[in-house]
Tab-separated table of C-alpha atoms in Angstrom:
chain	number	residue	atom	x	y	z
C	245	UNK	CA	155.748	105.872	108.370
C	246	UNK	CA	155.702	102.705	106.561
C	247	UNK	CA	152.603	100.727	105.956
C	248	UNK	CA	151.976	97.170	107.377
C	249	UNK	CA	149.575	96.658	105.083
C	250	UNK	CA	149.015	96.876	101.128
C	251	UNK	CA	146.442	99.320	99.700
C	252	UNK	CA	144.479	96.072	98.149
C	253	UNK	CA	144.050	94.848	101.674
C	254	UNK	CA	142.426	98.305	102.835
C	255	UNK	CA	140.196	98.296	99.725
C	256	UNK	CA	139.193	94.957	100.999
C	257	UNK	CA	138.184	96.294	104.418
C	258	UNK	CA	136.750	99.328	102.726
C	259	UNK	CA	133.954	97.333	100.393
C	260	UNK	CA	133.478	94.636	103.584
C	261	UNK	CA	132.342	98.142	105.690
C	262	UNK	CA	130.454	99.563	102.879
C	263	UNK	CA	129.245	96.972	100.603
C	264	UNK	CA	126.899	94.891	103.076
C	265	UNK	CA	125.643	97.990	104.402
C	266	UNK	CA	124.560	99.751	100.977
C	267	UNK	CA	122.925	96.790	100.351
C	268	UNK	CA	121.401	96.557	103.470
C	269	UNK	CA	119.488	99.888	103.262
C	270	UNK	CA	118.608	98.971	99.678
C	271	UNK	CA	116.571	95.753	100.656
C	272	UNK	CA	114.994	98.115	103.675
C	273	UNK	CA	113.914	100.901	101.557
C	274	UNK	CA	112.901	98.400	98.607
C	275	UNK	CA	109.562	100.211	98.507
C	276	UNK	CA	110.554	103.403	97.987
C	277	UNK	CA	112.845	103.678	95.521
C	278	UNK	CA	112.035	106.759	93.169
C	279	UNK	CA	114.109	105.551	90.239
C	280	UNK	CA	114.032	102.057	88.718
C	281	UNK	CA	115.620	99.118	89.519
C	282	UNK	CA	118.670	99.559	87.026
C	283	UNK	CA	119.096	103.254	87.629
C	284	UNK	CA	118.901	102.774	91.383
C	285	UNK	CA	121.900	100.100	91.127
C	286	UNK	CA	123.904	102.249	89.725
C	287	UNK	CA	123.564	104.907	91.929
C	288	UNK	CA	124.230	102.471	94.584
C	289	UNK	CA	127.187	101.702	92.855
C	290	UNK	CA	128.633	105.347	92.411
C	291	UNK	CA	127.715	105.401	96.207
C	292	UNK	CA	130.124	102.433	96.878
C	293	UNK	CA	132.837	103.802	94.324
C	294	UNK	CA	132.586	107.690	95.978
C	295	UNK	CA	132.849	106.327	99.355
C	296	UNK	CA	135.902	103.299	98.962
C	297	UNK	CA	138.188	107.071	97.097
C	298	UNK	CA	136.866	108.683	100.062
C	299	UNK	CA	138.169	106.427	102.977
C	300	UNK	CA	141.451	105.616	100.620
C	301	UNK	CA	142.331	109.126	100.939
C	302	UNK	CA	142.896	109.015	105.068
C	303	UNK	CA	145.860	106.834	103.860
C	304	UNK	CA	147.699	110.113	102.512
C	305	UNK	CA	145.776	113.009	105.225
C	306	UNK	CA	147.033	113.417	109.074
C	307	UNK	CA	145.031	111.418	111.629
C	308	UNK	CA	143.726	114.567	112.370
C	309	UNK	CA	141.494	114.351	109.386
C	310	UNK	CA	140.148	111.409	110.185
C	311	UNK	CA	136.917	112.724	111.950
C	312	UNK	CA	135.862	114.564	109.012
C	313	UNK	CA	136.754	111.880	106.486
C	314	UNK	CA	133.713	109.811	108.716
C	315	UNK	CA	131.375	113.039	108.718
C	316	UNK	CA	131.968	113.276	105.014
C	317	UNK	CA	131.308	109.614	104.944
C	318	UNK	CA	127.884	109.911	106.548
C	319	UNK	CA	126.499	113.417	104.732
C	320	UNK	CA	127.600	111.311	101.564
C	321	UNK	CA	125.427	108.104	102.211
C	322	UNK	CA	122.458	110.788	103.288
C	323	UNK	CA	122.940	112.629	100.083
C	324	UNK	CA	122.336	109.698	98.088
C	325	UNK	CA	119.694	107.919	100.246
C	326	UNK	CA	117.553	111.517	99.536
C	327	UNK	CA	118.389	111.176	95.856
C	328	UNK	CA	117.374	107.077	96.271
C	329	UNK	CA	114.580	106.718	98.495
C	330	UNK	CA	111.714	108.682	98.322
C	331	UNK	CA	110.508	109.072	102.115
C	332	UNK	CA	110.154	111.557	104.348
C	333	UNK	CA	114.272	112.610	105.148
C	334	UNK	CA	113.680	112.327	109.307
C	335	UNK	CA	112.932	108.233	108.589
C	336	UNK	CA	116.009	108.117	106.468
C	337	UNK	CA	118.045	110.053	108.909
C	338	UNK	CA	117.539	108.073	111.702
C	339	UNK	CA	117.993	104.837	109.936
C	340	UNK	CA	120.930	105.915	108.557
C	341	UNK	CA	122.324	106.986	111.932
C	342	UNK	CA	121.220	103.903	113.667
C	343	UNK	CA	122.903	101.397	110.831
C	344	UNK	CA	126.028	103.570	111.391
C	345	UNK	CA	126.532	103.427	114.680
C	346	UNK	CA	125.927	99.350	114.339
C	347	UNK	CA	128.062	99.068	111.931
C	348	UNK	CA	130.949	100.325	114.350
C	349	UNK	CA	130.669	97.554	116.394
C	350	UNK	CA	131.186	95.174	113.455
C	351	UNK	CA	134.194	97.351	113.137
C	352	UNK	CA	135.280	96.570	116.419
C	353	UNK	CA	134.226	93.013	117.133
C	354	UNK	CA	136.134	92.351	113.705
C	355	UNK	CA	139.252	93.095	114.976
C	356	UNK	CA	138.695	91.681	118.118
C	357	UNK	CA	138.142	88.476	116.644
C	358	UNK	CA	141.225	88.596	114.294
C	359	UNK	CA	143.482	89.286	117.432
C	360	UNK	CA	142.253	86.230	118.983
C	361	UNK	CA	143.246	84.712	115.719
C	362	UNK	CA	146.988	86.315	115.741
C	363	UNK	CA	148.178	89.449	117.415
C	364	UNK	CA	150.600	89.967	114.344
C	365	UNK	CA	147.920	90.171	112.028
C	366	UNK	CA	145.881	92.133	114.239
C	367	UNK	CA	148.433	94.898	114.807
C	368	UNK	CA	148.997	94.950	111.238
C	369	UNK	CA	145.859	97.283	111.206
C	370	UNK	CA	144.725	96.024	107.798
C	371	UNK	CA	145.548	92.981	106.907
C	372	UNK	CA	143.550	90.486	104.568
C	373	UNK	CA	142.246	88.922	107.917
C	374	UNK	CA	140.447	91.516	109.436
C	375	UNK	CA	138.351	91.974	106.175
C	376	UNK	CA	137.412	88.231	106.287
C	377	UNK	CA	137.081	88.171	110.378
C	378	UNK	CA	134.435	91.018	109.642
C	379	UNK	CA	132.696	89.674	106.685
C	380	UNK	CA	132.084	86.301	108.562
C	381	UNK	CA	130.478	88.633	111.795
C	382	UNK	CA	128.078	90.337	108.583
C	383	UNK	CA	127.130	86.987	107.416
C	384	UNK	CA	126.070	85.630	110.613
C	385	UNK	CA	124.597	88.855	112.669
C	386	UNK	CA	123.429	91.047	109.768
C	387	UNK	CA	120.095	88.948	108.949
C	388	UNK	CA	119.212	89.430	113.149
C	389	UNK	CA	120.185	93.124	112.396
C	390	UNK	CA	117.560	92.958	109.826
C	391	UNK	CA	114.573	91.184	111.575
C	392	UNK	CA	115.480	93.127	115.166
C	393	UNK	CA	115.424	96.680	113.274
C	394	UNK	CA	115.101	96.978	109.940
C	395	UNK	CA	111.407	94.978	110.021
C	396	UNK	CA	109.670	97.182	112.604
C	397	UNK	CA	111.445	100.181	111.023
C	398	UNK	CA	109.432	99.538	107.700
C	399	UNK	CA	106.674	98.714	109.477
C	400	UNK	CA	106.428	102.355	110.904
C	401	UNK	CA	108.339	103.714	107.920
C	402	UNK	CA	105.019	103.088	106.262
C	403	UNK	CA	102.483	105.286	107.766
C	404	UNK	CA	102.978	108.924	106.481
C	405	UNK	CA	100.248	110.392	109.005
C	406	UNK	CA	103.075	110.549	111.549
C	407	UNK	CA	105.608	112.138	109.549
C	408	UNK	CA	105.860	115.679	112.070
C	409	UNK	CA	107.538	113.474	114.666
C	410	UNK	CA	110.421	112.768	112.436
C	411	UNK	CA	111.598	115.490	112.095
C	412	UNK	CA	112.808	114.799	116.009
C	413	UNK	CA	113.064	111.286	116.267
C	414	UNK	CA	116.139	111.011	114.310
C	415	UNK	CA	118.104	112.725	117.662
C	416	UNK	CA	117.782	109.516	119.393
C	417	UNK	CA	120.086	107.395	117.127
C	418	UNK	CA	122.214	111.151	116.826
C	419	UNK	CA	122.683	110.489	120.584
C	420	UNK	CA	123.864	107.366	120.196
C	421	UNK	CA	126.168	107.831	117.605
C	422	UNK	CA	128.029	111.007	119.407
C	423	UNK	CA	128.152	108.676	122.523
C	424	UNK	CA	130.650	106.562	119.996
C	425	UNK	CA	132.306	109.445	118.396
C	426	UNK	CA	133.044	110.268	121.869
C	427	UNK	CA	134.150	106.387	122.587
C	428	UNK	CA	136.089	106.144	119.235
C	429	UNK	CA	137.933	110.649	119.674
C	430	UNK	CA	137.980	110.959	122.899
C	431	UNK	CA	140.787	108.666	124.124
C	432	UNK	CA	144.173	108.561	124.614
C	433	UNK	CA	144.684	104.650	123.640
C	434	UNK	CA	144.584	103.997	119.809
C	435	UNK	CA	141.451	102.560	118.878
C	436	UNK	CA	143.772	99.902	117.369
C	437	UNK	CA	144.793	98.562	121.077
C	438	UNK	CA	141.283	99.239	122.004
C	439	UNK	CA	139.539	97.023	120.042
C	440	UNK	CA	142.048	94.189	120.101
C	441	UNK	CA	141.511	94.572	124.069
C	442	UNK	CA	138.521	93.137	125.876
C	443	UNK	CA	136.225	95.158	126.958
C	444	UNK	CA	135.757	98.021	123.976
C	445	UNK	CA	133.801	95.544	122.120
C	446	UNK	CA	132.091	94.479	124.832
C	447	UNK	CA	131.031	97.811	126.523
C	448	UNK	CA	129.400	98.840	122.584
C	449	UNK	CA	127.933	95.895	122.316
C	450	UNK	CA	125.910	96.865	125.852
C	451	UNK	CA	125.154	100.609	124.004
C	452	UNK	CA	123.983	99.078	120.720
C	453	UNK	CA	122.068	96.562	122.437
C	454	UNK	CA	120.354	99.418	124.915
C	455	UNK	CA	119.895	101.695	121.312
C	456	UNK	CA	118.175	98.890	119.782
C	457	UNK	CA	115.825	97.926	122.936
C	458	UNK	CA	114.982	102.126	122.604
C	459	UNK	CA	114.220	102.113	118.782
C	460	UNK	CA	112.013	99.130	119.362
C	461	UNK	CA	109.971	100.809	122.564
C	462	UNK	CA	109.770	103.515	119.898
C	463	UNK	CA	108.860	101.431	117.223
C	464	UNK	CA	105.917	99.981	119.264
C	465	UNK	CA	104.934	103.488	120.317
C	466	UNK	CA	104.430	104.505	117.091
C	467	UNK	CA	102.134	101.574	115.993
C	468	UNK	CA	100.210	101.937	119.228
C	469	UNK	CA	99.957	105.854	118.348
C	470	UNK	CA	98.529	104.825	114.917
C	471	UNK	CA	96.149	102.268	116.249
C	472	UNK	CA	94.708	104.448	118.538
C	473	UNK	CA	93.843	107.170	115.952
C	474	UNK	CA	93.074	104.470	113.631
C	475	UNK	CA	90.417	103.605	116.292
C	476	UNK	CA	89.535	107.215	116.868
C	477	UNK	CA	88.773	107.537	113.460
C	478	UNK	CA	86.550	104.104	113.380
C	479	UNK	CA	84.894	105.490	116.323
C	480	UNK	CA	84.307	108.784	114.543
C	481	UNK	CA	82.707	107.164	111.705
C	482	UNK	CA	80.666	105.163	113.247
C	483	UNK	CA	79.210	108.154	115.152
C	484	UNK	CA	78.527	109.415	111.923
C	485	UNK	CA	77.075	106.468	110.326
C	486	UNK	CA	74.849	106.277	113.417
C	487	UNK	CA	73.483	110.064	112.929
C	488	UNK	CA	73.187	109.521	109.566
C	489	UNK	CA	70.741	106.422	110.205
C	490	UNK	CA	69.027	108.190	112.390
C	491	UNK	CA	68.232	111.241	110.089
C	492	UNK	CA	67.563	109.248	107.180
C	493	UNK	CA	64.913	107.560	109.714
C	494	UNK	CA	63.251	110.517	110.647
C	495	UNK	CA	63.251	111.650	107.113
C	496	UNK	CA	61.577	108.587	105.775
C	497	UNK	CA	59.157	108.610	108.717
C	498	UNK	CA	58.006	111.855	108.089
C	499	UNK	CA	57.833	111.315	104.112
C	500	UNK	CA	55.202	108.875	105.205
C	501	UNK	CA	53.572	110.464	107.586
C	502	UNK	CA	53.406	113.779	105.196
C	503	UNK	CA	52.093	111.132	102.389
C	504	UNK	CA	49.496	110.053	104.487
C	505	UNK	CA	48.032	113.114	106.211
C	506	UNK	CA	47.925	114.363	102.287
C	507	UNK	CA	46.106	111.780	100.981
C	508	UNK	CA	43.581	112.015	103.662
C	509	UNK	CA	43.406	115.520	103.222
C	510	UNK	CA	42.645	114.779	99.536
C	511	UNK	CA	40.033	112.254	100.548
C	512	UNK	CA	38.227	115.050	102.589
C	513	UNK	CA	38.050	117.564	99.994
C	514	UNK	CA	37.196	115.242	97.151
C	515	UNK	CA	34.129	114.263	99.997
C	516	UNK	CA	33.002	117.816	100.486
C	517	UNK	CA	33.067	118.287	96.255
C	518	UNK	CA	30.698	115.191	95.275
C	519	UNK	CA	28.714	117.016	98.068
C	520	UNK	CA	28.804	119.742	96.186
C	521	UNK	CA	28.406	118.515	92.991
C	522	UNK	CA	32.129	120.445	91.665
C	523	UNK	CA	33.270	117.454	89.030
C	524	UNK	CA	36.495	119.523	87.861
C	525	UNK	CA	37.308	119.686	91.572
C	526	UNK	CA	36.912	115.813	92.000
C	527	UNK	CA	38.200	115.102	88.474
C	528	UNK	CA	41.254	117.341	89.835
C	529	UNK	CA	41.761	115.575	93.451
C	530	UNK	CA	41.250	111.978	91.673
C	531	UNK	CA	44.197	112.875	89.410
C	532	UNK	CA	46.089	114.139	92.775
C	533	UNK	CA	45.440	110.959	94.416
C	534	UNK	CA	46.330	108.717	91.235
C	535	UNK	CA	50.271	110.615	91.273
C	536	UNK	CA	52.759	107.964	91.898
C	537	UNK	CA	54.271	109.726	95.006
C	538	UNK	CA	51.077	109.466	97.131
C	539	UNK	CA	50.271	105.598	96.047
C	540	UNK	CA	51.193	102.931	97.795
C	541	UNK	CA	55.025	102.497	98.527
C	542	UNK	CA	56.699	100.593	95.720
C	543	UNK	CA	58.558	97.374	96.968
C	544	UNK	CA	61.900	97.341	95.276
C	545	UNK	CA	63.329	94.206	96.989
C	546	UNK	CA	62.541	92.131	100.450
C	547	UNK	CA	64.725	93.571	102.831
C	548	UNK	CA	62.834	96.200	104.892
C	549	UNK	CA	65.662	98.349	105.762
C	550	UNK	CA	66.960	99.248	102.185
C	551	UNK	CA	63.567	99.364	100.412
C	552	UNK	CA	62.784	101.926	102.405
C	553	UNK	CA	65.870	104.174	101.660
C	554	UNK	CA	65.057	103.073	98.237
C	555	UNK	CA	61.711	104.168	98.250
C	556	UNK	CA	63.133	107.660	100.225
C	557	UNK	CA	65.502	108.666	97.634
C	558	UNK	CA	63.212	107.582	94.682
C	559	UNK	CA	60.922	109.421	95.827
C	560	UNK	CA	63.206	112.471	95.878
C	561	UNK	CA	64.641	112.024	92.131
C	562	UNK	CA	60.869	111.646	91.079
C	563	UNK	CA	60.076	115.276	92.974
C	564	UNK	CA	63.512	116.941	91.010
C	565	UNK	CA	62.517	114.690	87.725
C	566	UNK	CA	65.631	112.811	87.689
C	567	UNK	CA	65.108	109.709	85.694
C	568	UNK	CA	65.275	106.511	87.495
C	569	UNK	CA	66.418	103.329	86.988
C	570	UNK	CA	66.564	100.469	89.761
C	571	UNK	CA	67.030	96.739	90.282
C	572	UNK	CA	68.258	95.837	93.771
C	573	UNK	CA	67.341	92.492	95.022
C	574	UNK	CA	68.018	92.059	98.892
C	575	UNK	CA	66.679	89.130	101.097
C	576	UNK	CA	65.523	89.873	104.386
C	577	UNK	CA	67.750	87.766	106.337
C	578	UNK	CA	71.339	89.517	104.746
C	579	UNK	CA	74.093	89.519	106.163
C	580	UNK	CA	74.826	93.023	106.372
C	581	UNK	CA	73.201	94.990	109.209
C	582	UNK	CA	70.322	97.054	108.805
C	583	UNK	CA	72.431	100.124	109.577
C	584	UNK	CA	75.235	99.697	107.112
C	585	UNK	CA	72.315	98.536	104.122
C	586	UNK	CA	70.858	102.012	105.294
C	587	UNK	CA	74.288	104.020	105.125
C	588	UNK	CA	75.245	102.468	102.155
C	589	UNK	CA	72.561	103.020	99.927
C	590	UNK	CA	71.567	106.347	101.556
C	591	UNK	CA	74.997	107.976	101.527
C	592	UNK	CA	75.570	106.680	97.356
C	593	UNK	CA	71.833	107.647	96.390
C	594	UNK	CA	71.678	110.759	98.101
C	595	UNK	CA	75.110	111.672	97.046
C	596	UNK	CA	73.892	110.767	93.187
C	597	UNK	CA	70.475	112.925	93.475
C	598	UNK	CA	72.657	116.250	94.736
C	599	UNK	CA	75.324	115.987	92.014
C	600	UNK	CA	72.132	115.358	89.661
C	601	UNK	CA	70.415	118.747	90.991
C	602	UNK	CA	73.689	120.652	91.447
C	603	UNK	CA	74.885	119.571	87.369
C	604	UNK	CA	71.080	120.908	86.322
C	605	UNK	CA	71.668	124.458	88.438
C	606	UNK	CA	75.023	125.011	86.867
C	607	UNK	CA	74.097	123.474	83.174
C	608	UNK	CA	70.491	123.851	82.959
C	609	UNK	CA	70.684	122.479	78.959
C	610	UNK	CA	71.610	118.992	80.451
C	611	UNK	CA	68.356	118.363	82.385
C	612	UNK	CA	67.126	115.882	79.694
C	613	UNK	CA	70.371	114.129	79.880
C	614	UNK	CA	70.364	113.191	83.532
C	615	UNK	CA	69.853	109.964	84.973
C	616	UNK	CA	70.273	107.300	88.175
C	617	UNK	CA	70.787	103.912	87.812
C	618	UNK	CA	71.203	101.194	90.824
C	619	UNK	CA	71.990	97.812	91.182
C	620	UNK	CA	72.039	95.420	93.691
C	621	UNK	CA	72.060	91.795	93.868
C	622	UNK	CA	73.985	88.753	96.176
C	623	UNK	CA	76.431	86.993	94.280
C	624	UNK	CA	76.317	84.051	96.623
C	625	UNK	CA	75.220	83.484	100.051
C	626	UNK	CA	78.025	85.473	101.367
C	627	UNK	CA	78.633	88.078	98.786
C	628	UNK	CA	76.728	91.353	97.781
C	629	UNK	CA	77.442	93.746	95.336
C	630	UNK	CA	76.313	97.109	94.734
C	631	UNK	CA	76.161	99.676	91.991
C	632	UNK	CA	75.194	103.013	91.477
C	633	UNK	CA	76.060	105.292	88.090
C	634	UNK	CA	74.818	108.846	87.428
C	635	UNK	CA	75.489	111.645	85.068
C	636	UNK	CA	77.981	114.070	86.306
C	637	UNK	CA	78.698	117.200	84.181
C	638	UNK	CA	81.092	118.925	86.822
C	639	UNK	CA	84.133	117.012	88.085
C	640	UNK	CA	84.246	116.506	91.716
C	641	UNK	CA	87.385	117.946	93.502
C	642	UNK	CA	89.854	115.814	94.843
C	643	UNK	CA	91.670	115.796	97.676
C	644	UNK	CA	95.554	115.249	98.082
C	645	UNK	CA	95.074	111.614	98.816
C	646	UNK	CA	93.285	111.576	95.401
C	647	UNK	CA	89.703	111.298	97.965
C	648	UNK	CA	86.843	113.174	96.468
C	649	UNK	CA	86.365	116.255	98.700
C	650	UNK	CA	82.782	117.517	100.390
C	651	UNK	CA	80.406	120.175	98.853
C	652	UNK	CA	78.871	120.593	102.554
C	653	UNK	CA	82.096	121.306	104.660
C	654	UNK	CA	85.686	121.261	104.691
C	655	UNK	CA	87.503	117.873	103.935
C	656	UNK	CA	86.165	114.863	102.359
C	657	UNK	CA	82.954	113.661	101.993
C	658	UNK	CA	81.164	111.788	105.170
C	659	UNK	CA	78.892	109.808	102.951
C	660	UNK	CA	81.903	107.980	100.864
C	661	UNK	CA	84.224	107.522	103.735
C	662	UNK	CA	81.140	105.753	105.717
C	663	UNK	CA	80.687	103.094	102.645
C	664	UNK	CA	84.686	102.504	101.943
C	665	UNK	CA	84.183	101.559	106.263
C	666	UNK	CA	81.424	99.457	105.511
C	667	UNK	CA	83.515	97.971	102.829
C	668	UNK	CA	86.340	97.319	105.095
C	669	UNK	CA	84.236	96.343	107.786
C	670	UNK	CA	83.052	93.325	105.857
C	671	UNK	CA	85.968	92.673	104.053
C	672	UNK	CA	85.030	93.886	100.622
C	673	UNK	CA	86.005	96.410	98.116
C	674	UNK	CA	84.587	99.910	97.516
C	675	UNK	CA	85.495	101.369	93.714
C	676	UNK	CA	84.736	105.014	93.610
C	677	UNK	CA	85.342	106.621	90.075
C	678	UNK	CA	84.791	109.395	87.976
C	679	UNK	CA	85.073	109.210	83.833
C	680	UNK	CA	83.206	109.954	80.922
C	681	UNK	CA	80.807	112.115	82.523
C	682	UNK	CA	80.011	110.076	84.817
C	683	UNK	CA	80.156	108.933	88.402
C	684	UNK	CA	80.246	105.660	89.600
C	685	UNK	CA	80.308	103.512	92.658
C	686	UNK	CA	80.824	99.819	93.447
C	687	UNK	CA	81.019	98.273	96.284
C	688	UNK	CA	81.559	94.308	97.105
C	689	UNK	CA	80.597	92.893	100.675
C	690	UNK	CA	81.601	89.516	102.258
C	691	UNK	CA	80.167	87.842	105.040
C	692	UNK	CA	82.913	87.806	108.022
């Protein structure tokens, strides 16, 4: 059968249908790209190449063939997408399959459009005209594409906690797109008199337009899934930040009710030994009453609520003989909440006195080596910084997220995941490190 058409007018229609699209999915998965810029062009240019030889060849193969020419098509653009875009392969799937089945209709409303323009040209299958009718529709409708689709698709696209319910969502655009192989297979008119005709266009316009509306319900779905565990989780911590307060409150209250019963248990006895006229007994309970730990609290700065987890955990390095170093100055009137100064200091200062006592258990030769230094200070009236640094022999295991995991239980730490939510919660920055032997943490807070 003679062609109505030259071979440079189908490559013309074969780069309009490719070309936009390849480029399409590029800008989407922008952010993913394993390989760099350069490499992944030409890729995407191979891609382009492989597919324009591939759809050439249904000009020399029995219409027959055309079916598998398109599933060929599609496993080739997944094949390279895997090899492109590094992201989980149910996202790319269904993206894939979605674009696909919109780019039919651009297919279809292409030629609908050029038979408006001229029947001749139209039933000339190929002709320069239908190339240009459909570039025209991808100029004007592929940038609402984009901002109806692709945008909340990245948005999603995003968030790998999700990823399990990939592996199924891709079946909804499948659906779609068998409901147009169907469409496109399944008749006896040519889809040549089809989409010239009125109503073809028009009835996949009303599909693609009810697949979209779906993806976006799904879309929104998905966000409201993630905000809800994202709000699980903030609930969660702040559970634990609460029963953390209130058992470094108890702590501290007993410290000084301990302190206090001892010292007037010393008082007693050194009584009852002037009494008895014992001087190495008095000289011995003077001395006892003298040590640091029983005197008067120290005041490391003015705000009530973090001198005295200050004075707590000071206490406690003094008792292991961890050396000490600290210089935190905190009005009273701070911005931060009493709970978060507690959790914050608590969680870093406790975490920096175990590591200290765990390093000394497992290398006992680095005891004289050991030390805690903390900072504190407001940078202005609505920032605060704080530091802590401490020597660290032993590593601390990280978890796949690169999170430092917990020596108490399973997963990572409590303490550091309750200051990086303080950090968040007031807008600043929480820097948790390990190098050089030694551990570090430094966190920035800004008023809201």
């Amino acid at each position: 059968m003679t062609m109505m058409f030259s071979k440079w007018e189908f490559l013309l229609y074969t780069l309009c249908t490719i070309i936009p699209w390849v480029l399409l999915s590029l800008f989407t998965f922008k952010e993913n790209f394993r390989h760099s810029l350069k490499m992944t062009c030409i890729y995407a240019v191979l891609l382009i190449i492989t597919r324009a030889a591939l759809d050439l060849s249904i000009l020399y193969v029995p219409k027959e063939w055309y079916f598998f020419e398109d599933l060929a098509g599609g496993l080739l653009y997944l094949l390279f997408m895997v090899l492109l875009v590094d992201m989980h392969i149910g996202k790319i799937a269904f993206f894939l399959l979605a674009i696909s089945s919109f780019s039919n209709w651009y297919v279809i409303a292409a030629k609908h459009v050029e038979g408006l323009i001229s029947l001749d040209w139209a039933y000339m299958r190929y002709h320069w005209t239908y190339a240009v009718c459909m570039l025209i529709l991808e100029i004007l409708l592929l940038p609402l594409l984009y901002r109806l689709f692709c945008v909340p698709f990245i948005s999603v696209s995003k968030d790998n906690d999700f990823n399990r319910m990939w592996y199924y969502l891709w079946l909804v655009p499948l659906t779609f797109f068998m409901i147009w192989v169907v469409l496109f297979y399944g008749s006896t008119t040519t889809s040549l008199v089809r989409s010239i005709g009125k109503t073809y266009w028009l009835v996949k316009l009303a599909i693609d337009a009810g697949s979209l509306l779906i993806y976006r319900l799904l879309f929104m779905l998905i966000a409201e899934h993630k905000r809800a565990a994202e709000m699980a989780a903030r609930n969660y911590e702040q559970d634990m930040r609460i029963t953390q307060y209130t058992n470094l409150s108890e702590k501290i209250d007993s410290m000084r009710e301990l302190r206090h019963n001892i010292r007037h248990h010393l008082q007693v006895i050194d009584g009852y030994a002037q009494q008895d006229g014992d001087k190495e007994l008095t000289d011995y309970v003077e001395k006892l009453m003298d040590n640091t730990a029983l005197k008067k609290p120290l005041v490391y700065c003015e705000n009530l609520s973090a001198n005295a987890v200050l004075q707590y955990y000071a206490g406690t390095a003094q008792q292991e003989d961890i050396p000490c170093s600290i210089a935190v100055t905190m009005p009273k009137d701070i911005f931060i909440e009493p709970t978060d100064i507690s959790v914050l200091i608590g969680s870093l200062f406790s975490n920096a006195v175990e590591a200290c006592i765990r390093d000394r258990q497992n290398h006992p030769d680095i005891a004289d080596k050991q030390y805690i230094v903390v900072k504190g200070r407001p940078k202005s009236d609505s920032i605060y910084t704080f530091y802590i640094e401490n020597k660290a022999v032993d590593k601390p295991v990280s978890g796949p997220k690169g999170a430092f995991l917990s020596h108490h239980h399973a997963g990572t730490g409590i303490g550091l995941a309750s200051v990086k939510y303080i950090a968040k919660k007031y807008n600043g920055t929480a820097s948790i490190s390990f190098k050089d032997e030694k551990f570090t943490a430094a966190v920035m807070l800004i008023r809201q």
